[in-house]
Short mmCIF file of C-alpha atoms in Angstrom, two decimals:
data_model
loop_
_atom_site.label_atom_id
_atom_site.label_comp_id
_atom_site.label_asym_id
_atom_site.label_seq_id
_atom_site.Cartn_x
_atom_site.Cartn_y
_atom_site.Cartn_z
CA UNK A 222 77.12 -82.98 -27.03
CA UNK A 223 75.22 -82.85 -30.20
CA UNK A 224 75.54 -80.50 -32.63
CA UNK A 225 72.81 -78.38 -31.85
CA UNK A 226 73.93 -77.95 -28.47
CA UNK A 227 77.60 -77.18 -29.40
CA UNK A 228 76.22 -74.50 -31.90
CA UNK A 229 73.97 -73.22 -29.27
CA UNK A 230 77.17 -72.60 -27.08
CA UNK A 231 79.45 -71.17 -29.65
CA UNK A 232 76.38 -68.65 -30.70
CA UNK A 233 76.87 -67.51 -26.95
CA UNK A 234 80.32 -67.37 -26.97
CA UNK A 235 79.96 -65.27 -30.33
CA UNK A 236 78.00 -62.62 -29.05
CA UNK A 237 79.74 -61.79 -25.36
CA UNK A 238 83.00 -62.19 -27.36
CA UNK A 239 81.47 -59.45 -29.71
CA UNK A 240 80.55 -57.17 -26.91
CA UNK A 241 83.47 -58.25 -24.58
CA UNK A 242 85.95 -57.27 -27.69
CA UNK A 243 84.35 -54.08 -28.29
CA UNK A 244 84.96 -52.82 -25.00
CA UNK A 245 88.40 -54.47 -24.22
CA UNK A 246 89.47 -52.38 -27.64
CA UNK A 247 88.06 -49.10 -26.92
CA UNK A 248 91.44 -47.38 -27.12
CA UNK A 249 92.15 -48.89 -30.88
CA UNK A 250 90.22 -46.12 -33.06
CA UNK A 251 89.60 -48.75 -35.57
CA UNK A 252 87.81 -50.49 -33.17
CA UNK A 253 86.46 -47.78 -31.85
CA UNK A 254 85.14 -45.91 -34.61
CA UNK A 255 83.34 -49.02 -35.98
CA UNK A 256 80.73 -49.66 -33.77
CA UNK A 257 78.71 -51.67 -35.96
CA UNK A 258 81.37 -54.43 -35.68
CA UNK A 259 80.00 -55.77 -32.45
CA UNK A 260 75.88 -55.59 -34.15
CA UNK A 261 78.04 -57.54 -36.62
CA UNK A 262 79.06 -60.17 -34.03
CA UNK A 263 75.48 -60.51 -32.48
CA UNK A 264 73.86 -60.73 -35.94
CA UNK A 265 76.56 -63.59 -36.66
CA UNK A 266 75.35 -65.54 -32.80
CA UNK A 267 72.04 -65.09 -33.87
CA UNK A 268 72.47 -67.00 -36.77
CA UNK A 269 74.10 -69.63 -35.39
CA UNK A 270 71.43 -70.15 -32.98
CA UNK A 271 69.07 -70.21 -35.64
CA UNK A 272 71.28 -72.86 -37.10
CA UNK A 273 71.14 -74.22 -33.51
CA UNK A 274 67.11 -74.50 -33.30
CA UNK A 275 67.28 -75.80 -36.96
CA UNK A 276 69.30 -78.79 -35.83
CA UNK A 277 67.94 -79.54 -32.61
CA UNK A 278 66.13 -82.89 -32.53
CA UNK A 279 65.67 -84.21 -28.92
CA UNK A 280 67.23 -81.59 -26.63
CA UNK A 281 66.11 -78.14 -27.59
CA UNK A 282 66.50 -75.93 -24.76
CA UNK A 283 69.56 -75.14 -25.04
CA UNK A 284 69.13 -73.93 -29.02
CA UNK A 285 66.16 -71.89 -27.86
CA UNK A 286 67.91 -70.37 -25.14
CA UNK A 287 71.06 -68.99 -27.14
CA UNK A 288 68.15 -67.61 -29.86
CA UNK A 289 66.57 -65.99 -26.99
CA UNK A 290 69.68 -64.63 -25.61
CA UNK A 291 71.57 -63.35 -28.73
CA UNK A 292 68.82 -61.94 -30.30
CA UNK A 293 67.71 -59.58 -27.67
CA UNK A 294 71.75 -59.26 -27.69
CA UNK A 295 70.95 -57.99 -31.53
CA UNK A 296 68.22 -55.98 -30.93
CA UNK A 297 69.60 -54.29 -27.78
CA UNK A 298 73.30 -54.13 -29.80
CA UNK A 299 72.05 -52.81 -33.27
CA UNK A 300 69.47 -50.07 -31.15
CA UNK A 301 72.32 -48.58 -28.89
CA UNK A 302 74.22 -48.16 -32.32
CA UNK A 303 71.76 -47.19 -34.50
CA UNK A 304 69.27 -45.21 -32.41
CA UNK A 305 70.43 -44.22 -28.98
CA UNK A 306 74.04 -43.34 -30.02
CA UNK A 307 72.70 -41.01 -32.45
CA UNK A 308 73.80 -37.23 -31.98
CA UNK A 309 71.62 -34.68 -33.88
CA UNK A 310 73.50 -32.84 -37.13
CA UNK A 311 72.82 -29.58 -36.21
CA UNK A 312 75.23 -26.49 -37.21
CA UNK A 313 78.28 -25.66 -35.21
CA UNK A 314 78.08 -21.54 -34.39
CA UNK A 315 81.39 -21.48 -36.16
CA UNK A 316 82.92 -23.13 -39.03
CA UNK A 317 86.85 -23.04 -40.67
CA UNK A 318 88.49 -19.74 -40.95
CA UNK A 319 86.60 -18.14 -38.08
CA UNK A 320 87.76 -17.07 -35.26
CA UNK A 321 87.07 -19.55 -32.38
CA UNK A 322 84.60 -17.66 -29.69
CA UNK A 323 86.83 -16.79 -26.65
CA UNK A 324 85.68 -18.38 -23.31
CA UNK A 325 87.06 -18.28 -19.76
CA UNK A 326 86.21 -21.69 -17.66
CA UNK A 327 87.88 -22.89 -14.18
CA UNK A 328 90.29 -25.60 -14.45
CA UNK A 329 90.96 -28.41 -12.34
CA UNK A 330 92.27 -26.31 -9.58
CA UNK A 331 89.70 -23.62 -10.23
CA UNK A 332 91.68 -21.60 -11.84
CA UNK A 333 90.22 -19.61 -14.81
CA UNK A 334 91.44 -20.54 -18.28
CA UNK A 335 91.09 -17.82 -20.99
CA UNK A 336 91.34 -19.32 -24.62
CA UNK A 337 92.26 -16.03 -26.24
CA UNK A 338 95.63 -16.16 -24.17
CA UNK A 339 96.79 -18.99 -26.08
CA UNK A 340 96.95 -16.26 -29.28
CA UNK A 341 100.11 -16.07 -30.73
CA UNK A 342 101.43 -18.95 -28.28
CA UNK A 343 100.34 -22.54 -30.04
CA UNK A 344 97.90 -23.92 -31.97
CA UNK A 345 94.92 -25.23 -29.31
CA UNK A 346 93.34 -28.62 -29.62
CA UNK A 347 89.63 -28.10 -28.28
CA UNK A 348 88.01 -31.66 -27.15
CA UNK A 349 84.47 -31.32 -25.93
CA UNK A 350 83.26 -34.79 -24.04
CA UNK A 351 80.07 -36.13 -22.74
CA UNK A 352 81.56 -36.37 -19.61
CA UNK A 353 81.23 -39.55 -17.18
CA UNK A 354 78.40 -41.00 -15.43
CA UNK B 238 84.60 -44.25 -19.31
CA UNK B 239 84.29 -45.37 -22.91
CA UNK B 240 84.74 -41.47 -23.36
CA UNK B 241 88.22 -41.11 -21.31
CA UNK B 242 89.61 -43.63 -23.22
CA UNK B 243 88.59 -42.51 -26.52
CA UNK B 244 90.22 -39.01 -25.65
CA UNK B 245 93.27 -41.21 -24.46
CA UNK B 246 93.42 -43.05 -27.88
CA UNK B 247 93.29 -40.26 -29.79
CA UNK B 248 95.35 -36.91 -27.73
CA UNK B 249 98.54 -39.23 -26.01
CA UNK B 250 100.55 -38.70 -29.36
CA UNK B 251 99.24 -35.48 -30.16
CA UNK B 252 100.67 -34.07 -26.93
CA UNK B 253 103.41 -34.39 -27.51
CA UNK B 254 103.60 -32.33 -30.74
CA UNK B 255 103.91 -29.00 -28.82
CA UNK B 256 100.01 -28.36 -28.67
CA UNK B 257 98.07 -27.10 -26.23
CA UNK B 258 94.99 -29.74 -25.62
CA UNK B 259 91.81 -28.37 -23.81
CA UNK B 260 88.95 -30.91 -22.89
CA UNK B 261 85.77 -29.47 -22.15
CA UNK B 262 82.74 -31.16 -20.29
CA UNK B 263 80.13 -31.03 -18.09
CA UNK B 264 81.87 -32.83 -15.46
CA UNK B 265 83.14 -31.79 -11.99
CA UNK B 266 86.94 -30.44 -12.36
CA UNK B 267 87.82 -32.84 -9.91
CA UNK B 268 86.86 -35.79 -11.93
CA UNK B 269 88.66 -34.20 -15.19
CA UNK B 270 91.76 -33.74 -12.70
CA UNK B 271 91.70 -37.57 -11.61
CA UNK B 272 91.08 -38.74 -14.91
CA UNK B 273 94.00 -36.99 -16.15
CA UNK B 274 96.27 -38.72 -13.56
CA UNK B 275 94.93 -41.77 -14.05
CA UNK B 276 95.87 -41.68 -17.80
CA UNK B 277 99.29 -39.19 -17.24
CA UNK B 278 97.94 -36.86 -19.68
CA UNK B 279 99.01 -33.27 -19.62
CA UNK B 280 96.27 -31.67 -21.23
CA UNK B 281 94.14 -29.40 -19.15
CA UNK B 282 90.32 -30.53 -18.08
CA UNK B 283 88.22 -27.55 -17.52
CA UNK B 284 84.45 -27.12 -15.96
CA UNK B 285 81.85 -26.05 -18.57
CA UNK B 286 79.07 -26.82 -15.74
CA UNK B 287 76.30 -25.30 -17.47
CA UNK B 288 77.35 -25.94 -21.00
CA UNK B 289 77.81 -22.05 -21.90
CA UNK B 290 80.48 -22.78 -23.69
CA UNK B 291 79.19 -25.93 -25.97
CA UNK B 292 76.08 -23.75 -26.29
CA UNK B 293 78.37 -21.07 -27.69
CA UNK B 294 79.64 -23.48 -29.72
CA UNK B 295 76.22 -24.86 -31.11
CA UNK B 296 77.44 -27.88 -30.04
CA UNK B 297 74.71 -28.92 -27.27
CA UNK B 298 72.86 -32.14 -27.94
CA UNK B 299 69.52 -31.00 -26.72
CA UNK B 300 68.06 -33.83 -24.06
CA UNK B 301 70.66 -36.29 -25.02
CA UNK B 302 71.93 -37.57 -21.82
CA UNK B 303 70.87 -40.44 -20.04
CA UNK B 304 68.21 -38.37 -18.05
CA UNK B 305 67.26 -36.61 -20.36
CA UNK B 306 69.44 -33.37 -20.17
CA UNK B 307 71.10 -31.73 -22.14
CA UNK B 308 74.89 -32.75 -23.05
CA UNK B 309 77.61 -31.53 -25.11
CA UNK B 310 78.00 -33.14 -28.72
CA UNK B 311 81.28 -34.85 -29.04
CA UNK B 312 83.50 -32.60 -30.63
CA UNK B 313 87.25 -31.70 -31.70
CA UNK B 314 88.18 -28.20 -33.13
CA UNK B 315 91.63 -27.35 -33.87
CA UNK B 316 92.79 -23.71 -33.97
CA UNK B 317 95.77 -22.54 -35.19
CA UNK B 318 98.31 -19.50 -33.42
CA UNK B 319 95.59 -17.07 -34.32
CA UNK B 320 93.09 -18.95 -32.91
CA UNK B 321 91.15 -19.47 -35.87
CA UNK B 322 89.21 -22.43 -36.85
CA UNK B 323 91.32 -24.86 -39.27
CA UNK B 324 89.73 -28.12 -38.87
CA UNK B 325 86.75 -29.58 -36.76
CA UNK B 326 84.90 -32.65 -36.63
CA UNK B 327 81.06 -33.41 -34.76
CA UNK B 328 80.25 -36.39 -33.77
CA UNK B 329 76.97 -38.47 -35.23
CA UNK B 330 77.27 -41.27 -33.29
CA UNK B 331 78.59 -40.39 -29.59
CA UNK B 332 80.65 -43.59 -29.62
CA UNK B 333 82.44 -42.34 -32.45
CA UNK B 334 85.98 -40.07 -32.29
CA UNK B 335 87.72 -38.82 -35.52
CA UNK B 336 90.49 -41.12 -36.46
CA UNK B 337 93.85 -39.82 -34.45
CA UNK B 338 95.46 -39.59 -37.43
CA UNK B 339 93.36 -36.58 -39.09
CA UNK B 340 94.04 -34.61 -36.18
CA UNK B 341 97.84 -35.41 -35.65
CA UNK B 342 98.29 -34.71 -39.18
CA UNK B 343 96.33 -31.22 -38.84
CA UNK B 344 97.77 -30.41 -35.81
CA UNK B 345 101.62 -31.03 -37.16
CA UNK B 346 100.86 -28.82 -40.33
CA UNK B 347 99.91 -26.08 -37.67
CA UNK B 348 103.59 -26.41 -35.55
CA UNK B 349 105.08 -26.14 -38.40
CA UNK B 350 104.00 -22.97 -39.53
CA UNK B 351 105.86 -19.93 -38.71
CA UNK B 352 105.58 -18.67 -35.26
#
């Protein structure tokens, strides 16, 4: 294999190990909470298949391929982070020392859930989510 | 997914810390109710179907969901006994959760106060 080639393969390995990483870790909040590592790890693959094209003499595909492949990786990657991912900072209703506003919702047997009868029990960790789709 | 197991990450410890944990989403309560078997968590899920609640909040992320609709912002609040706001963190980037350390160590401080 020349070295092209072999850089062309490890640029590939780079970036699914980036994304592949990413994803195994979600429970680790440092992973987690860094997203930009994996645009890291595709910005790193995409420079090796630079490298890749740069050294190819007689076989090129393969260089050219891995550019093509880890730099939509990149553009794709560093867009979801950057871009999609972004939540607008708009104010909260409420801020520290207020009272939280009271709701009632169903739970997961339908049952309704008031907030304000947690007063004077225990302190109340409230997590909204995206939910999943 | 990537959501569930953020929540995982970051509640399994503070559960246990005497705590009442309250996720709130969009979602179905059945889904909330498997989810929370699937990851033996204790805390409760409930339905916020038309996102009254985040809206109440100001915590809806106008148009923000995949098709376009409108989702909640990802969002921990803490309250203490009283239920008053002590700590609370928004999200910027919906991948990202506080670190489960700023809200174990908020939520200890509020156990151990009298009550």
């Amino acid at each position: 294999m020349t070295t092209s080639t072999w850089l062309a393969a490890l640029s590939a390995l780079v970036a699914i190990g980036a994304a592949s990483a990413y994803v195994l870790l979600l429970g680790v909040a440092m992973v987690r909470n860094h997203p930009e590592g994996y645009v890291i790890g595709f910005a790193l693959a995409t420079g090796l298949a630079v490298l890749a094209v740069a050294r190819a003499r007689a076989r090129r595909w393969p260089a050219w391929l891995a550019l093509g492949f880890t730099s939509l990786v990149l553009i794709g990657g560093a867009w979801f982070n950057f871009v999609g991912a972004r939540v607008p900072d708009t104010p909260t209703t409420f801020k520290v020392g207020d009272p939280a506003p009271d709701f009632t919702l169903p739970d997961a047997s339908g049952r309704p859930v008031t907030l304000a009868d947690y007063r004077g029990q225990k302190p109340v960790v409230l997590v909204f989510y995206r939910g999943y789709w | 997914m990537s959501e569930l197991q953020g929540l995982g990450a970051q509640l399994s410890e503070a559960e246990q810390a005497g705590v009442e944990i309250i996720a709130i989403s969009p979602d179905p309560n059945e889904r909330g109710q498997q989810l929370a078997e699937g990851l033996r968590l204790r805390y409760r899920f409930l339905a916020d179907g038309d996102l009254a609640v985040a809206r109440r909040y100001g915590l809806v992320h106008a148009r923000g969901g995949p098709d376009g609709q409108d989702v909640p912002r990802p969002a921990t609040v803490v309250l203490d006994r009283d239920g008053i706001v002590r700590w609370f963190s928004v999200a910027r980037n919906f991948q990202v959760r506080p670190a489960p350390g700023d809200v174990l160590r908020v939520v200890r401080s509020l156990r151990d106060e009298k009550g």
